[in-house]
């Protein structure tokens, strides 16, 4: 192995540990309530509040994609599937924060976007030599697995995010209708008192 290959493999290991570890921690918050997370029940309430309904299956799916995908990325095992799953979860998270812009301090998609892009890059590039995929002779890291995993997860994510966006739009329209109705009711009461 050349010095350049060693550097690349070490860089991939460090990236996998950072990205995978962060995702695994976030997933464990959703699934187990660790690190101050809400567990499945608390995460389900949050998921419903941002338009992912039903909340409990959404929380479990997000927790498994983040926690399982993150742990597998850190280990460098089943990297195409792990990276795709994590990228899909981060796309869902970015759909929620997208209206707030990019920067995290304003509630934007900065963190989810970077974690998603890094997960996607790892799914495509592979884990490098310092990985369980390498130890197991890339049985779960074959070239055909990359486009397959990306297509399956991408399709599923697109459907889930589309349904969520439709739900959020309906809720927004219903809220506006209630506000208009309340304003008309208040206006009619004000007008009758003026007589």
mmCIF file of C-alpha atoms in Angstrom:
data_model
loop_
_atom_site.group_PDB
_atom_site.id
_atom_site.type_symbol
_atom_site.label_atom_id
_atom_site.label_comp_id
_atom_site.label_asym_id
_atom_site.label_seq_id
_atom_site.Cartn_x
_atom_site.Cartn_y
_atom_site.Cartn_z
ATOM 1 C CA UNK A 1 0.000 0.000 0.000
ATOM 2 C CA UNK A 2 1.413 3.405 -0.977
ATOM 3 C CA UNK A 3 1.571 6.462 1.254
ATOM 4 C CA UNK A 4 -1.234 8.110 -0.762
ATOM 5 C CA UNK A 5 -3.508 5.069 -0.327
ATOM 6 C CA UNK A 6 -2.773 5.024 3.407
ATOM 7 C CA UNK A 7 -3.631 8.720 3.723
ATOM 8 C CA UNK A 8 -6.880 8.236 1.793
ATOM 9 C CA UNK A 9 -7.871 5.233 3.901
ATOM 10 C CA UNK A 10 -7.034 7.034 7.141
ATOM 11 C CA UNK A 11 -9.042 10.067 5.984
ATOM 12 C CA UNK A 12 -12.029 7.842 5.178
ATOM 13 C CA UNK A 13 -11.744 6.195 8.607
ATOM 14 C CA UNK A 14 -11.737 9.578 10.367
ATOM 15 C CA UNK A 15 -14.677 10.789 8.286
ATOM 16 C CA UNK A 16 -16.627 7.595 8.927
ATOM 17 C CA UNK A 17 -16.018 7.802 12.683
ATOM 18 C CA UNK A 18 -17.075 11.459 12.887
ATOM 19 C CA UNK A 19 -20.129 11.229 10.642
ATOM 20 C CA UNK A 20 -21.172 7.742 11.725
ATOM 21 C CA UNK A 21 -20.686 8.513 15.412
ATOM 22 C CA UNK A 22 -22.751 11.695 15.180
ATOM 23 C CA UNK A 23 -25.551 9.908 13.335
ATOM 24 C CA UNK A 24 -25.505 6.960 15.743
ATOM 25 C CA UNK A 25 -25.829 9.365 18.685
ATOM 26 C CA UNK A 26 -28.797 11.124 17.056
ATOM 27 C CA UNK A 27 -30.449 7.794 16.296
ATOM 28 C CA UNK A 28 -30.004 6.611 19.881
ATOM 29 C CA UNK A 29 -31.745 9.783 21.077
ATOM 30 C CA UNK A 30 -34.783 8.867 18.990
ATOM 31 C CA UNK A 31 -34.807 5.147 19.758
ATOM 32 C CA UNK A 32 -33.648 4.948 23.378
ATOM 33 C CA UNK A 33 -33.830 8.461 24.791
ATOM 34 C CA UNK A 34 -30.067 8.523 25.320
ATOM 35 C CA UNK A 35 -28.084 11.776 25.376
ATOM 36 C CA UNK A 36 -31.146 13.787 26.376
ATOM 37 C CA UNK A 37 -33.322 12.493 23.546
ATOM 38 C CA UNK A 38 -37.047 11.887 23.704
ATOM 39 C CA UNK A 39 -37.009 8.165 22.979
ATOM 40 C CA UNK A 40 -39.569 6.759 20.574
ATOM 41 C CA UNK A 41 -42.589 8.397 22.252
ATOM 42 C CA UNK A 42 -41.052 11.874 22.492
ATOM 43 C CA UNK A 43 -39.600 11.606 18.997
ATOM 44 C CA UNK A 44 -42.999 10.454 17.691
ATOM 45 C CA UNK A 45 -44.638 13.600 19.088
ATOM 46 C CA UNK A 46 -41.954 15.727 17.456
ATOM 47 C CA UNK A 47 -42.242 13.887 14.123
ATOM 48 C CA UNK A 48 -46.014 14.479 14.070
ATOM 49 C CA UNK A 49 -45.527 18.164 14.957
ATOM 50 C CA UNK A 50 -43.375 18.660 11.845
ATOM 51 C CA UNK A 51 -45.666 16.718 9.511
ATOM 52 C CA UNK A 52 -44.387 13.127 9.605
ATOM 53 C CA UNK A 53 -47.482 11.096 10.409
ATOM 54 C CA UNK A 54 -47.924 8.567 11.915
ATOM 55 C CA UNK A 55 -45.300 9.710 14.364
ATOM 56 C CA UNK A 56 -44.185 6.475 15.987
ATOM 57 C CA UNK A 57 -43.268 4.565 12.809
ATOM 58 C CA UNK A 58 -41.633 7.750 11.498
ATOM 59 C CA UNK A 59 -39.555 8.096 14.672
ATOM 60 C CA UNK A 60 -38.499 4.441 14.559
ATOM 61 C CA UNK A 61 -37.600 4.647 10.858
ATOM 62 C CA UNK A 62 -35.577 7.842 11.369
ATOM 63 C CA UNK A 63 -33.910 6.387 14.472
ATOM 64 C CA UNK A 64 -32.943 3.180 12.675
ATOM 65 C CA UNK A 65 -31.663 5.014 9.594
ATOM 66 C CA UNK A 66 -29.610 7.409 11.725
ATOM 67 C CA UNK A 67 -28.552 4.987 14.473
ATOM 68 C CA UNK A 68 -28.081 1.871 12.370
ATOM 69 C CA UNK A 69 -26.749 3.698 9.335
ATOM 70 C CA UNK A 70 -24.402 5.741 11.514
ATOM 71 C CA UNK A 71 -23.065 2.730 13.415
ATOM 72 C CA UNK A 72 -22.491 0.813 10.191
ATOM 73 C CA UNK A 73 -20.760 3.821 8.618
ATOM 74 C CA UNK A 74 -18.454 4.139 11.624
ATOM 75 C CA UNK A 75 -17.596 0.449 11.339
ATOM 76 C CA UNK A 76 -17.309 0.604 7.562
ATOM 77 C CA UNK A 77 -19.780 -2.235 7.094
ATOM 78 C CA UNK A 78 -22.420 -2.439 4.345
ATOM 79 C CA UNK A 79 -21.287 1.048 3.400
ATOM 80 C CA UNK A 80 -23.540 1.595 0.344
ATOM 81 C CA UNK A 81 -26.686 0.720 2.304
ATOM 82 C CA UNK A 82 -25.542 2.479 5.492
ATOM 83 C CA UNK A 83 -24.590 5.699 3.726
ATOM 84 C CA UNK A 84 -27.774 5.695 1.673
ATOM 85 C CA UNK A 85 -29.981 5.135 4.729
ATOM 86 C CA UNK A 86 -28.260 7.923 6.648
ATOM 87 C CA UNK A 87 -28.459 10.280 3.659
ATOM 88 C CA UNK A 88 -32.173 9.521 3.340
ATOM 89 C CA UNK A 89 -32.787 10.322 7.006
ATOM 90 C CA UNK A 90 -30.865 13.579 6.674
ATOM 91 C CA UNK A 91 -32.884 14.497 3.580
ATOM 92 C CA UNK A 92 -36.043 14.112 5.671
ATOM 93 C CA UNK A 93 -34.535 16.284 8.413
ATOM 94 C CA UNK A 94 -33.475 18.885 5.832
ATOM 95 C CA UNK A 95 -37.026 19.023 4.456
ATOM 96 C CA UNK A 96 -38.168 20.233 7.883
ATOM 97 C CA UNK A 97 -35.446 22.864 8.312
ATOM 98 C CA UNK A 98 -35.171 23.991 4.666
ATOM 99 C CA UNK A 99 -37.564 26.957 5.052
ATOM 100 C CA UNK A 100 -35.221 28.404 7.717
ATOM 101 C CA UNK A 101 -32.295 28.707 5.305
ATOM 102 C CA UNK A 102 -28.843 27.160 5.541
ATOM 103 C CA UNK A 103 -27.340 28.247 8.853
ATOM 104 C CA UNK A 104 -28.040 26.200 11.992
ATOM 105 C CA UNK A 105 -28.219 29.248 14.283
ATOM 106 C CA UNK A 106 -31.421 30.211 12.462
ATOM 107 C CA UNK A 107 -32.797 26.668 12.521
ATOM 108 C CA UNK A 108 -31.522 25.868 9.039
ATOM 109 C CA UNK A 109 -30.434 22.652 7.372
ATOM 110 C CA UNK A 110 -26.672 23.128 7.836
ATOM 111 C CA UNK A 111 -26.089 20.084 10.101
ATOM 112 C CA UNK A 112 -28.487 17.699 8.374
ATOM 113 C CA UNK A 113 -27.252 18.829 4.964
ATOM 114 C CA UNK A 114 -23.587 18.263 5.770
ATOM 115 C CA UNK A 115 -24.247 14.908 7.478
ATOM 116 C CA UNK A 116 -26.384 13.817 4.525
ATOM 117 C CA UNK A 117 -23.816 14.868 1.942
ATOM 118 C CA UNK A 118 -20.988 13.158 3.848
ATOM 119 C CA UNK A 119 -23.067 9.969 4.190
ATOM 120 C CA UNK A 120 -23.821 10.022 0.489
ATOM 121 C CA UNK A 121 -20.140 10.564 -0.332
ATOM 122 C CA UNK A 122 -19.164 7.590 1.840
ATOM 123 C CA UNK A 123 -21.816 5.409 0.187
ATOM 124 C CA UNK A 124 -20.311 6.263 -3.208
ATOM 125 C CA UNK A 125 -16.595 6.256 -2.316
ATOM 126 C CA UNK A 126 -16.643 3.203 -0.083
ATOM 127 C CA UNK A 127 -15.164 2.868 3.394
ATOM 128 C CA UNK A 128 -11.479 2.380 2.603
ATOM 129 C CA UNK A 129 -9.167 -0.364 3.834
ATOM 130 C CA UNK A 130 -9.595 0.364 7.556
ATOM 131 C CA UNK A 131 -13.107 -1.062 7.620
ATOM 132 C CA UNK A 132 -15.097 -4.208 8.251
ATOM 133 C CA UNK A 133 -16.137 -4.216 4.597
ATOM 134 C CA UNK A 134 -12.447 -4.641 3.706
ATOM 135 C CA UNK A 135 -12.002 -7.351 6.372
ATOM 136 C CA UNK A 136 -14.990 -9.250 4.946
ATOM 137 C CA UNK A 137 -13.720 -8.804 1.366
ATOM 138 C CA UNK A 138 -16.413 -6.295 0.457
ATOM 139 C CA UNK A 139 -19.200 -8.863 0.469
ATOM 140 C CA UNK A 140 -21.605 -6.050 1.478
ATOM 141 C CA UNK A 141 -19.810 -3.370 -0.542
ATOM 142 C CA UNK A 142 -20.111 -4.457 -4.166
ATOM 143 C CA UNK A 143 -20.185 -1.844 -6.953
ATOM 144 C CA UNK A 144 -23.760 -2.732 -7.974
ATOM 145 C CA UNK A 145 -24.944 -2.115 -4.403
ATOM 146 C CA UNK A 146 -24.239 1.625 -4.615
ATOM 147 C CA UNK A 147 -26.787 2.557 -7.317
ATOM 148 C CA UNK A 148 -29.250 -0.006 -5.957
ATOM 149 C CA UNK A 149 -29.131 1.352 -2.406
ATOM 150 C CA UNK A 150 -29.271 4.957 -3.615
ATOM 151 C CA UNK A 151 -32.245 4.220 -5.894
ATOM 152 C CA UNK A 152 -34.237 2.366 -3.240
ATOM 153 C CA UNK A 153 -33.567 4.865 -0.459
ATOM 154 C CA UNK A 154 -33.918 7.858 -2.781
ATOM 155 C CA UNK A 155 -37.325 6.679 -3.999
ATOM 156 C CA UNK A 156 -38.555 5.949 -0.479
ATOM 157 C CA UNK A 157 -37.268 9.251 0.836
ATOM 158 C CA UNK A 158 -38.833 11.201 -2.023
ATOM 159 C CA UNK A 159 -42.229 9.594 -1.346
ATOM 160 C CA UNK A 160 -42.065 10.204 2.413
ATOM 161 C CA UNK A 161 -40.928 13.822 2.050
ATOM 162 C CA UNK A 162 -43.574 14.474 -0.631
ATOM 163 C CA UNK A 163 -46.352 13.117 1.631
ATOM 164 C CA UNK A 164 -45.003 15.197 4.517
ATOM 165 C CA UNK A 165 -44.920 18.349 2.371
ATOM 166 C CA UNK A 166 -48.526 17.762 1.253
ATOM 167 C CA UNK A 167 -49.605 17.267 4.885
ATOM 168 C CA UNK A 168 -47.837 20.455 5.994
ATOM 169 C CA UNK A 169 -49.427 22.412 3.132
ATOM 170 C CA UNK A 170 -52.917 21.110 4.054
ATOM 171 C CA UNK A 171 -52.362 22.045 7.716
ATOM 172 C CA UNK A 172 -51.228 25.523 6.678
ATOM 173 C CA UNK A 173 -54.312 26.008 4.483
ATOM 174 C CA UNK A 174 -56.637 24.775 7.263
ATOM 175 C CA UNK A 175 -55.018 27.167 9.736
ATOM 176 C CA UNK A 176 -55.426 30.074 7.312
ATOM 177 C CA UNK A 177 -59.105 29.175 6.753
ATOM 178 C CA UNK A 178 -59.728 29.085 10.524
ATOM 179 C CA UNK A 179 -58.018 32.447 10.941
ATOM 180 C CA UNK A 180 -60.087 33.970 8.116
ATOM 181 C CA UNK A 181 -63.274 32.558 9.617
ATOM 182 C CA UNK A 182 -62.362 33.887 13.057
ATOM 183 C CA UNK A 183 -61.584 37.319 11.572
ATOM 184 C CA UNK A 184 -64.953 37.389 9.763
ATOM 185 C CA UNK A 185 -66.751 36.343 12.941
ATOM 186 C CA UNK A 186 -64.977 39.041 14.946
ATOM 187 C CA UNK A 187 -65.742 41.579 12.216
ATOM 188 C CA UNK A 188 -69.429 40.688 12.179
ATOM 189 C CA UNK A 189 -69.623 40.993 15.998
ATOM 190 C CA UNK A 190 -67.851 44.352 15.855
ATOM 191 C CA UNK A 191 -70.212 45.543 13.116
ATOM 192 C CA UNK A 192 -73.335 44.483 15.065
ATOM 193 C CA UNK A 193 -72.122 46.313 18.203
ATOM 194 C CA UNK A 194 -71.535 49.469 16.203
ATOM 195 C CA UNK A 195 -75.245 49.574 15.256
#
